[in-house]
mmCIF file of C-alpha atoms in Angstrom:
data_model
loop_
_atom_site.group_PDB
_atom_site.id
_atom_site.type_symbol
_atom_site.label_atom_id
_atom_site.label_comp_id
_atom_site.label_asym_id
_atom_site.label_seq_id
_atom_site.Cartn_x
_atom_site.Cartn_y
_atom_site.Cartn_z
ATOM 1 C CA UNK A 1 11.714 206.944 132.957
ATOM 2 C CA UNK A 2 14.447 207.460 130.386
ATOM 3 C CA UNK A 3 14.189 211.219 130.827
ATOM 4 C CA UNK A 4 14.580 210.893 134.577
ATOM 5 C CA UNK A 5 17.764 208.932 134.029
ATOM 6 C CA UNK A 6 19.061 211.384 131.416
ATOM 7 C CA UNK A 7 18.478 214.614 133.394
ATOM 8 C CA UNK A 8 18.902 215.396 137.068
ATOM 9 C CA UNK A 9 16.163 218.042 136.743
ATOM 10 C CA UNK A 10 13.356 215.612 135.832
ATOM 11 C CA UNK A 11 11.609 213.846 138.722
ATOM 12 C CA UNK A 12 8.374 211.881 139.208
ATOM 13 C CA UNK A 13 5.350 214.163 139.416
ATOM 14 C CA UNK A 14 4.588 214.800 143.100
ATOM 15 C CA UNK A 15 0.786 215.100 142.820
ATOM 16 C CA UNK A 16 -0.011 212.919 139.832
ATOM 17 C CA UNK A 17 0.768 209.338 138.910
ATOM 18 C CA UNK A 18 4.579 209.204 138.989
ATOM 19 C CA UNK A 19 4.444 206.549 136.283
ATOM 20 C CA UNK A 20 2.990 208.999 133.761
ATOM 21 C CA UNK A 21 3.850 212.493 134.988
ATOM 22 C CA UNK A 22 7.146 214.286 135.442
ATOM 23 C CA UNK A 23 8.203 217.337 137.385
ATOM 24 C CA UNK A 24 10.768 219.503 135.570
ATOM 25 C CA UNK A 25 13.074 221.821 137.489
ATOM 26 C CA UNK A 26 13.547 224.797 135.156
ATOM 27 C CA UNK A 27 16.811 225.814 136.781
ATOM 28 C CA UNK A 28 18.434 222.470 136.110
ATOM 29 C CA UNK A 29 20.279 220.598 133.381
ATOM 30 C CA UNK A 30 17.184 220.187 131.176
ATOM 31 C CA UNK A 31 17.660 222.169 127.933
ATOM 32 C CA UNK A 32 14.961 224.666 126.953
ATOM 33 C CA UNK A 33 14.252 222.756 123.724
ATOM 34 C CA UNK A 34 13.617 219.569 125.717
ATOM 35 C CA UNK A 35 11.232 221.441 128.010
ATOM 36 C CA UNK A 36 9.338 222.796 124.984
ATOM 37 C CA UNK A 37 9.079 219.263 123.584
ATOM 38 C CA UNK A 38 7.753 217.955 126.900
ATOM 39 C CA UNK A 39 5.148 220.729 127.115
ATOM 40 C CA UNK A 40 4.049 220.141 123.510
ATOM 41 C CA UNK A 41 3.738 216.414 124.153
ATOM 42 C CA UNK A 42 1.709 216.961 127.342
ATOM 43 C CA UNK A 43 -0.564 219.448 125.588
ATOM 44 C CA UNK A 44 -1.193 216.975 122.755
ATOM 45 C CA UNK A 45 -2.097 214.248 125.268
ATOM 46 C CA UNK A 46 -4.557 216.519 127.065
ATOM 47 C CA UNK A 47 -6.168 217.718 123.832
ATOM 48 C CA UNK A 48 -6.486 214.131 122.587
ATOM 49 C CA UNK A 49 -8.506 213.330 125.722
ATOM 50 C CA UNK A 50 -11.012 216.121 125.148
ATOM 51 C CA UNK A 51 -14.438 215.613 123.632
ATOM 52 C CA UNK A 52 -14.504 216.192 119.879
ATOM 53 C CA UNK A 53 -16.622 219.326 120.290
ATOM 54 C CA UNK A 54 -14.078 220.760 122.724
ATOM 55 C CA UNK A 55 -11.201 219.966 120.345
ATOM 56 C CA UNK A 56 -13.055 221.759 117.537
ATOM 57 C CA UNK A 57 -13.675 224.759 119.799
ATOM 58 C CA UNK A 58 -10.024 224.837 120.841
ATOM 59 C CA UNK A 59 -8.916 224.732 117.194
ATOM 60 C CA UNK A 60 -11.268 227.627 116.440
ATOM 61 C CA UNK A 61 -9.745 229.657 119.265
ATOM 62 C CA UNK A 62 -6.257 228.890 117.965
ATOM 63 C CA UNK A 63 -7.188 230.050 114.461
ATOM 64 C CA UNK A 64 -8.691 233.273 115.830
ATOM 65 C CA UNK A 65 -5.545 233.950 117.840
ATOM 66 C CA UNK A 66 -3.347 233.365 114.789
ATOM 67 C CA UNK A 67 -5.455 235.854 112.808
ATOM 68 C CA UNK A 68 -5.071 238.471 115.537
ATOM 69 C CA UNK A 69 -1.303 237.988 115.633
ATOM 70 C CA UNK A 70 -1.093 238.393 111.839
ATOM 71 C CA UNK A 71 -3.007 241.660 112.117
ATOM 72 C CA UNK A 72 -0.631 242.874 114.797
ATOM 73 C CA UNK A 73 -3.163 242.660 117.643
#
């Protein structure tokens, strides 16, 4: 709720629980760094709710992607 008071571009999520989800208008007063922080936080919440086996698989995919990027692929 603090974010909604701080930025005109953050509103209650229209299709999810408005208590827990926000809608961010990218063309608004919300700085890009704040949007990145919100996305990172949301991603962490979703990953935390996954089964352990799925979290391990996701981490494996992330490591493989990092290796490809290092190799220039």
